[in-house]
Structures are given as C-alpha cells and as structure tokens.
Short mmCIF file of C-alpha atoms in Angstrom, two decimals:
data_model
loop_
_atom_site.label_atom_id
_atom_site.label_comp_id
_atom_site.label_asym_id
_atom_site.label_seq_id
_atom_site.Cartn_x
_atom_site.Cartn_y
_atom_site.Cartn_z
CA UNK P 1 -9.51 9.26 17.23
CA UNK P 2 -9.74 9.35 13.42
CA UNK P 3 -11.04 6.25 11.67
CA UNK P 4 -9.07 4.66 8.81
CA UNK P 5 -10.62 3.50 5.54
CA UNK P 6 -8.72 1.73 2.79
CA UNK P 7 -9.95 1.73 -0.81
CA UNK P 8 -8.99 -1.07 -3.22
CA UNK P 9 -10.63 -0.62 -6.60
CA UNK P 10 -8.78 -3.52 -8.27
CA UNK P 11 -8.29 -6.21 -5.58
CA UNK P 12 -7.15 -9.76 -6.14
CA UNK P 13 -6.80 -13.16 -4.66
CA UNK P 14 -3.02 -13.38 -4.33
CA UNK P 15 -1.74 -16.89 -4.98
CA UNK P 16 1.94 -17.15 -4.01
CA UNK P 17 3.91 -20.19 -5.14
CA UNK P 18 7.50 -21.28 -4.74
CA UNK P 19 9.14 -22.70 -7.86
CA UNK P 20 12.85 -23.48 -7.48
CA UNK P 21 14.79 -22.66 -10.67
CA UNK P 22 11.74 -21.14 -12.39
CA UNK P 23 12.28 -21.09 -16.17
CA UNK P 24 10.28 -20.00 -19.19
CA UNK P 25 9.49 -22.56 -21.89
CA UNK P 26 9.83 -25.32 -19.29
CA UNK P 27 7.54 -27.36 -17.04
CA UNK P 28 7.80 -25.75 -13.60
CA UNK P 29 6.78 -27.57 -10.44
CA UNK P 30 5.34 -25.80 -7.41
CA UNK P 31 6.81 -26.87 -4.08
CA UNK P 32 4.71 -24.58 -1.84
CA UNK P 33 1.54 -22.49 -2.20
CA UNK P 34 -0.53 -20.03 -0.16
CA UNK P 35 -3.53 -17.80 -0.89
CA UNK P 36 -4.17 -14.33 0.53
CA UNK P 37 -6.75 -11.60 0.13
CA UNK P 38 -4.78 -9.04 -1.85
CA UNK P 39 -4.71 -5.63 -3.41
CA UNK P 40 -2.75 -2.71 -1.99
CA UNK P 41 -5.52 -1.21 0.12
CA UNK P 42 -6.49 -4.62 1.49
CA UNK P 43 -2.83 -5.22 2.37
CA UNK P 44 -2.87 -1.94 4.30
CA UNK P 45 -5.95 -3.05 6.26
CA UNK P 46 -4.35 -6.41 7.09
CA UNK P 47 -1.23 -4.73 8.46
CA UNK P 48 -3.21 -2.17 10.49
CA UNK P 49 -5.10 -5.06 12.09
CA UNK P 50 -1.86 -6.78 13.09
CA UNK P 51 -0.56 -3.51 14.55
CA UNK P 52 -3.60 -3.43 16.81
CA UNK P 53 -5.62 -0.86 14.91
CA UNK P 54 -8.93 -0.90 13.08
CA UNK P 55 -9.84 0.00 9.53
CA UNK P 56 -12.65 -0.54 7.09
CA UNK P 57 -11.62 -2.17 3.80
CA UNK P 58 -13.64 -0.76 0.91
CA UNK P 59 -13.15 -2.90 -2.18
CA UNK P 60 -14.64 -3.72 -5.58
CA UNK P 61 -15.58 -7.39 -5.16
CA UNK P 62 -17.10 -9.75 -7.72
CA UNK P 63 -18.13 -13.39 -7.89
CA UNK P 64 -16.94 -16.26 -5.74
CA UNK P 65 -13.39 -14.92 -5.55
CA UNK P 66 -14.72 -11.62 -4.23
CA UNK P 67 -16.79 -13.48 -1.63
CA UNK P 68 -13.71 -15.46 -0.56
CA UNK P 69 -11.77 -12.22 -0.08
CA UNK P 70 -14.60 -10.65 1.93
CA UNK P 71 -15.04 -13.75 4.12
CA UNK P 72 -11.31 -14.00 4.74
CA UNK P 73 -11.06 -10.37 5.85
CA UNK P 74 -14.07 -10.69 8.15
CA UNK P 75 -12.54 -13.82 9.69
CA UNK P 76 -9.51 -11.67 10.50
CA UNK P 77 -11.66 -9.03 12.21
CA UNK P 78 -11.43 -6.52 9.36
CA UNK P 79 -14.61 -4.65 8.49
CA UNK P 80 -15.50 -4.88 4.78
CA UNK P 81 -17.56 -2.53 2.66
CA UNK P 82 -18.03 -4.25 -0.70
CA UNK P 83 -18.59 -2.41 -3.96
CA UNK P 84 -20.43 -5.19 -5.79
CA UNK P 85 -19.99 -5.54 -9.56
CA UNK P 86 -20.67 -8.34 -12.09
CA UNK P 87 -17.92 -10.74 -13.12
CA UNK P 88 -15.12 -12.28 -11.09
CA UNK P 89 -12.40 -10.71 -8.97
CA UNK P 90 -9.01 -11.48 -10.45
CA UNK P 91 -6.42 -13.95 -9.21
CA UNK P 92 -2.78 -12.86 -9.29
CA UNK P 93 -0.01 -15.44 -9.37
CA UNK P 94 3.27 -14.57 -7.66
CA UNK P 95 6.09 -16.96 -8.53
CA UNK P 96 8.97 -16.99 -6.06
CA UNK P 97 12.14 -18.72 -7.28
CA UNK P 98 13.89 -19.72 -4.06
CA UNK P 99 17.04 -20.75 -5.92
CA UNK P 100 17.34 -17.88 -8.38
CA UNK P 101 16.16 -15.23 -5.95
CA UNK P 102 13.51 -13.82 -8.32
CA UNK P 103 9.87 -12.77 -7.89
CA UNK P 104 7.62 -12.90 -10.97
CA UNK P 105 4.05 -11.55 -10.98
CA UNK P 106 1.44 -12.83 -13.43
CA UNK P 107 -1.68 -10.72 -12.97
CA UNK P 108 -5.14 -11.37 -14.38
CA UNK P 109 -7.43 -8.57 -15.57
CA UNK P 110 -10.20 -7.85 -13.10
CA UNK P 111 -13.89 -7.14 -13.79
CA UNK P 112 -14.86 -4.03 -15.71
CA UNK P 113 -16.12 -1.21 -13.50
CA UNK P 114 -18.11 1.80 -14.68
CA UNK P 115 -17.56 5.38 -13.55
CA UNK P 116 -21.21 5.40 -12.42
CA UNK P 117 -20.48 2.61 -9.93
CA UNK P 118 -17.32 4.34 -8.72
CA UNK P 119 -19.06 7.69 -8.34
CA UNK P 120 -21.73 6.07 -6.17
CA UNK P 121 -19.04 4.32 -4.12
CA UNK P 122 -17.29 7.66 -3.59
CA UNK P 123 -20.54 9.25 -2.43
CA UNK P 124 -21.04 6.34 0.00
CA UNK P 125 -17.54 6.81 1.44
CA UNK P 126 -18.11 10.53 2.01
CA UNK P 127 -21.46 9.82 3.66
CA UNK P 128 -19.97 7.31 6.10
CA UNK P 129 -16.80 9.20 7.10
CA UNK P 130 -16.17 12.14 9.40
CA UNK P 131 -13.90 15.17 9.11
CA UNK P 132 -10.32 14.19 9.97
CA UNK P 133 -10.70 10.51 9.06
CA UNK P 134 -7.97 8.90 6.96
CA UNK P 135 -8.79 7.38 3.55
CA UNK P 136 -6.06 5.34 1.86
CA UNK P 137 -6.36 5.17 -1.94
CA UNK P 138 -3.92 2.65 -3.32
CA UNK P 139 -3.22 0.27 -6.14
CA UNK P 140 -4.11 0.04 -9.80
CA UNK P 141 -7.39 1.14 -11.33
CA UNK P 142 -9.90 -1.44 -12.59
CA UNK P 143 -10.80 -1.88 -16.24
CA UNK P 144 -13.30 0.75 -17.29
CA UNK P 145 -12.23 3.36 -14.74
CA UNK P 146 -11.21 6.77 -16.04
CA UNK P 147 -7.52 7.65 -15.74
CA UNK P 148 -8.36 10.59 -13.48
CA UNK P 149 -10.32 8.45 -10.97
CA UNK P 150 -7.87 9.05 -8.13
CA UNK P 151 -7.88 12.75 -8.97
CA UNK P 152 -11.66 12.94 -8.65
CA UNK P 153 -11.67 10.86 -5.46
CA UNK P 154 -8.84 12.87 -3.93
CA UNK P 155 -10.52 16.19 -4.64
CA UNK P 156 -13.91 15.08 -3.30
CA UNK P 157 -12.49 13.44 -0.18
CA UNK P 158 -10.20 16.37 0.56
CA UNK P 159 -13.07 18.82 0.13
CA UNK P 160 -15.05 16.72 2.65
CA UNK P 161 -12.30 17.29 5.22
CA UNK P 162 -10.67 13.86 4.99
CA UNK P 163 -6.95 13.04 4.98
CA UNK P 164 -6.18 11.29 1.69
CA UNK P 165 -3.23 8.88 1.60
CA UNK P 166 -2.39 8.12 -2.05
CA UNK P 167 -0.20 5.21 -3.13
CA UNK P 168 -0.37 4.50 -6.86
CA UNK P 169 1.85 4.83 -9.91
CA UNK P 170 1.87 6.13 -13.47
CA UNK P 171 -1.02 8.20 -14.76
CA UNK P 172 -3.23 7.25 -11.78
CA UNK P 173 -0.65 8.69 -9.38
CA UNK P 174 -0.13 11.84 -11.45
CA UNK P 175 -3.88 12.52 -11.62
CA UNK P 176 -4.20 12.04 -7.89
CA UNK P 177 -1.26 14.28 -7.04
CA UNK P 178 -2.74 17.12 -9.08
CA UNK P 179 -5.53 17.29 -6.49
CA UNK P 180 -3.12 17.51 -3.53
CA UNK P 181 -3.67 14.51 -1.27
CA UNK P 182 -2.47 14.78 2.33
CA UNK P 183 0.14 12.03 1.89
CA UNK P 184 1.78 10.10 -0.91
CA UNK P 185 4.37 7.32 -1.04
CA UNK P 186 6.08 6.98 -4.42
CA UNK P 187 9.19 4.85 -4.65
CA UNK P 188 12.41 6.41 -5.91
CA UNK P 189 11.90 5.14 -9.47
CA UNK P 190 8.33 6.48 -9.64
CA UNK P 191 9.45 9.84 -8.28
CA UNK P 192 12.30 10.01 -10.79
CA UNK P 193 9.93 9.25 -13.67
CA UNK P 194 7.43 11.81 -12.39
CA UNK P 195 10.02 14.58 -12.24
CA UNK P 196 11.84 13.53 -15.42
CA UNK P 197 15.29 13.36 -13.87
CA UNK P 198 17.55 10.80 -12.24
CA UNK P 199 17.63 10.80 -8.46
CA UNK P 200 21.07 9.39 -7.78
CA UNK P 201 21.33 9.58 -3.99
CA UNK P 202 19.53 10.35 -0.74
CA UNK P 203 20.18 14.08 -1.03
CA UNK P 204 18.64 14.19 -4.51
CA UNK P 205 15.63 12.18 -3.34
CA UNK P 206 15.21 14.45 -0.31
CA UNK P 207 15.30 17.54 -2.53
CA UNK P 208 12.72 15.98 -4.88
CA UNK P 209 10.44 15.04 -1.98
CA UNK P 210 10.65 18.59 -0.64
CA UNK P 211 9.75 19.84 -4.11
CA UNK P 212 6.55 17.77 -4.04
CA UNK P 213 5.74 19.05 -0.55
CA UNK P 214 6.24 22.64 -1.72
CA UNK P 215 3.64 21.96 -4.41
CA UNK P 216 0.96 21.54 -1.76
CA UNK P 217 1.16 17.96 -0.46
CA UNK P 218 1.57 17.75 3.32
CA UNK P 219 3.74 14.62 3.59
CA UNK P 220 5.83 12.64 1.12
CA UNK P 221 7.50 9.33 1.94
CA UNK P 222 9.82 8.00 -0.77
CA UNK P 223 10.57 4.30 -0.39
CA UNK P 224 13.90 3.06 -1.73
CA UNK P 225 13.53 -0.70 -1.42
CA UNK P 226 16.42 -2.12 0.55
CA UNK P 227 17.98 1.32 0.92
CA UNK P 228 15.46 2.78 3.36
CA UNK P 229 13.17 5.76 2.89
CA UNK P 230 13.05 9.55 2.84
CA UNK P 231 10.23 11.32 4.70
CA UNK P 232 9.47 14.98 4.07
CA UNK P 233 7.05 17.61 5.33
CA UNK P 234 7.24 21.40 5.15
CA UNK P 235 8.99 21.43 8.53
CA UNK P 236 11.34 18.45 8.44
CA UNK P 237 13.09 15.91 6.23
CA UNK P 238 14.29 12.54 7.54
CA UNK P 239 16.24 9.59 6.19
CA UNK P 240 15.21 6.25 7.68
CA UNK P 241 17.76 3.51 7.20
CA UNK P 242 16.78 -0.04 6.21
CA UNK P 243 16.51 -2.88 8.70
CA UNK P 244 18.37 -5.91 7.36
CA UNK P 245 16.28 -9.07 7.60
CA UNK P 246 15.90 -12.44 5.90
CA UNK P 247 13.66 -11.83 2.88
CA UNK P 248 10.60 -14.06 2.50
CA UNK P 249 8.66 -11.92 0.02
CA UNK P 250 8.94 -8.26 -0.94
CA UNK P 251 5.29 -8.15 -2.09
CA UNK P 252 3.36 -5.65 0.00
CA UNK P 253 6.40 -4.11 1.69
CA UNK P 254 5.42 -0.59 0.59
CA UNK P 255 1.83 -1.22 1.69
CA UNK P 256 3.15 -2.08 5.15
CA UNK P 257 4.91 1.26 5.38
CA UNK P 258 1.75 3.13 4.36
CA UNK P 259 -0.28 1.11 6.90
CA UNK P 260 2.10 1.91 9.74
CA UNK P 261 2.21 5.62 8.91
CA UNK P 262 -1.61 5.82 8.69
CA UNK P 263 -1.93 3.93 11.98
CA UNK P 264 0.67 6.18 13.63
CA UNK P 265 -1.10 9.28 12.30
CA UNK P 266 -4.43 8.15 13.75
CA UNK P 267 -2.73 7.39 17.06
CA UNK P 268 -0.98 10.77 17.21
CA UNK P 269 2.60 9.44 17.13
CA UNK P 270 5.58 11.77 16.80
CA UNK P 271 7.41 11.78 13.46
CA UNK P 272 10.29 9.76 14.86
CA UNK P 273 8.07 7.12 16.45
CA UNK P 274 5.97 6.91 13.28
CA UNK P 275 9.06 6.39 11.11
CA UNK P 276 10.52 3.75 13.43
CA UNK P 277 7.23 1.87 13.39
CA UNK P 278 6.94 2.18 9.59
CA UNK P 279 10.42 0.88 8.83
CA UNK P 280 10.12 -1.94 11.36
CA UNK P 281 6.73 -2.90 9.95
CA UNK P 282 8.07 -2.92 6.41
CA UNK P 283 11.00 -5.11 7.44
CA UNK P 284 8.81 -7.49 9.44
CA UNK P 285 6.47 -7.98 6.50
CA UNK P 286 9.35 -8.63 4.10
CA UNK P 287 10.20 -11.61 6.31
CA UNK P 288 6.75 -13.14 5.68
CA UNK P 289 5.70 -15.30 2.74
CA UNK P 290 2.97 -14.16 0.38
CA UNK P 291 1.10 -11.03 1.44
CA UNK P 292 0.29 -12.11 4.98
CA UNK P 293 0.94 -9.46 7.62
CA UNK P 294 3.58 -9.90 10.29
CA UNK P 295 2.67 -10.13 13.96
CA UNK P 296 3.06 -7.01 16.10
CA UNK P 297 5.60 -8.82 18.28
CA UNK P 298 7.92 -9.21 15.28
CA UNK P 299 7.51 -5.52 14.41
CA UNK P 300 8.32 -4.51 17.99
CA UNK P 301 11.47 -6.63 17.96
CA UNK P 302 12.82 -4.57 15.04
CA UNK P 303 11.93 -1.03 16.13
CA UNK P 304 15.18 -0.41 18.01
CA UNK P 305 17.15 -1.39 14.90
CA UNK P 306 15.76 1.52 12.87
CA UNK P 307 18.32 4.31 12.39
CA UNK P 308 16.97 7.80 11.71
CA UNK P 309 18.89 10.80 10.40
CA UNK P 310 17.35 14.25 10.29
CA UNK P 311 18.37 15.93 7.03
CA UNK P 312 16.55 19.21 7.63
#
C-alpha cells in the first residue's frame, strides 16, 4: 500500500476564538478559545489519522511554537519529520463571530526559509519515499521561498515516481500546475481566476476541470464551498452534492476533502466510494470547531447522505 506524506512549508499554531458581535475599532471579548497544530498539510495528516490511515507530516518548524506543534502531532500518533529553521513558527488567529456569522483570519508572518534549506528537504523526501507513494503539497509558501517552489518540488517528486497532490493558490498554484502534479484541488474562484473567465454553474466548472485534465493533470477536484464539488479525470466527470450540516468552522474543510481523497487513493477505493468519503469528511469537519479533525464515526454517519451525479 502506498505511504502518504504531507508537506507544510508554512505551518502555524491555529488559535481559534469566539467573539460574539466582533467589531473593528472596539474592545472585543473572547468567550471561547482553542489551539490546534495548523497549516494545510498538517490538517490533511490530522484528518487521515482520524479516518484510520497513517501519514508522515513534513513541516518547517521553528522555536517553541514549532516544538508544540510537533509534540501535539506525535501525541496524536502522527509521525513528524521536522525541517528545522531559526526563528519562531507563526501563530494564526481565527476570530469566529457566533452572532454575525463571520470568520476573520489574522495571520502572522512565519520564519524566513532559504531555498537551500528547502532543496535539502526535498532531497530528504525523495530519499525516504518509494515509487507510487503520495506526497501532498499544500498551503502558502514561507517567507524567502521562491515563487516556483511548488513547481520545482512537483517536477522532482513526479520524476521520482511519486503521486503529487497539490493544493495551493495564486502564483504558487500556477507554478506547481505547470509541472503537472497527479492531483489538484482548486476552489471555483481560484479556477476562475486561473482561467481568466467566470465559471457560472456546475457545467462551466466541469468543462474547466476537464480542460485542466486535458493539459496533463490526472485528477482535478474543484470545491465549491457549500455547493459541493466537481471531480474530473480523463475518463469521468462527477458532481458531488453538499451535505447540509450545522457549521462550526469552515477552516480546513478543503483540507479534509484532500485528506479523504488521498486516503481513498492509497486504499484503492472506487471513484464513487472516494467521493462519498471525501464529501462526508468535509461536512463532518465543518461541524467541528477550530481545525480539529472529526471522528470517523461522524464521517460514516454522513456517507449515505452524499448524492453523486455522473456528468460524463
């Protein structure tokens, strides 16, 4: 069975607070707080663990905050491979207004990372992986990293026979896609910006996803927030409807989908079973507070509620 590795080059301690009626230029009082090891790749590893799978979380970690993240992951039976750098891993504040229904992110800058450090980390990943393993590259790039970092990582990992799952945005995503990862998960807004045209409905999104696949990427999953997702390969295109749940926090919902699809891929699931698991996992994690991962029992309770439509 393929092993799964997640790469988080700009992780964070995620501090989630609830502030009813949050307002700028005012004193705001926190009524609830939790802390989680965060960063998109780390979120993927946390979800895979809850699904019953294993992964190795590779992350740039610095200072006491980095140590806290590493210790927390190990306590949750997640293997950690730290890329050690000077400085301090950032803390990101997520303000949830329970009355106004808003989520506001206030993100710190992380430590500066040199291309020399990242090149060595890439070489270490290639040395420790085997052909057919899955490597998830996700999240923002750290300060100091070249804009084409995901492009260089994608090319090197792909050439080593690894399946690259890429989940980023902006220039980092574009650079990565140029090197043809195995899988990518843009949201509908990112895909629209990438192609320079409005994607007004499911049919337009499906056509755009198929366009990306035709360009040499094996699988494209386009998330549409509360409107479900489109999943495309060269052989099939599916629409997966949303599962309506009580929203606790939308942070990490997309990471949950990526985690479930990577887990399903490693397990050899069919497309339909993989999509049902992915949508149920995304919904289950939306029900949670902060970026904690939902229990597998909650995911399983939602699987039958996922509606799939084959578009092609």
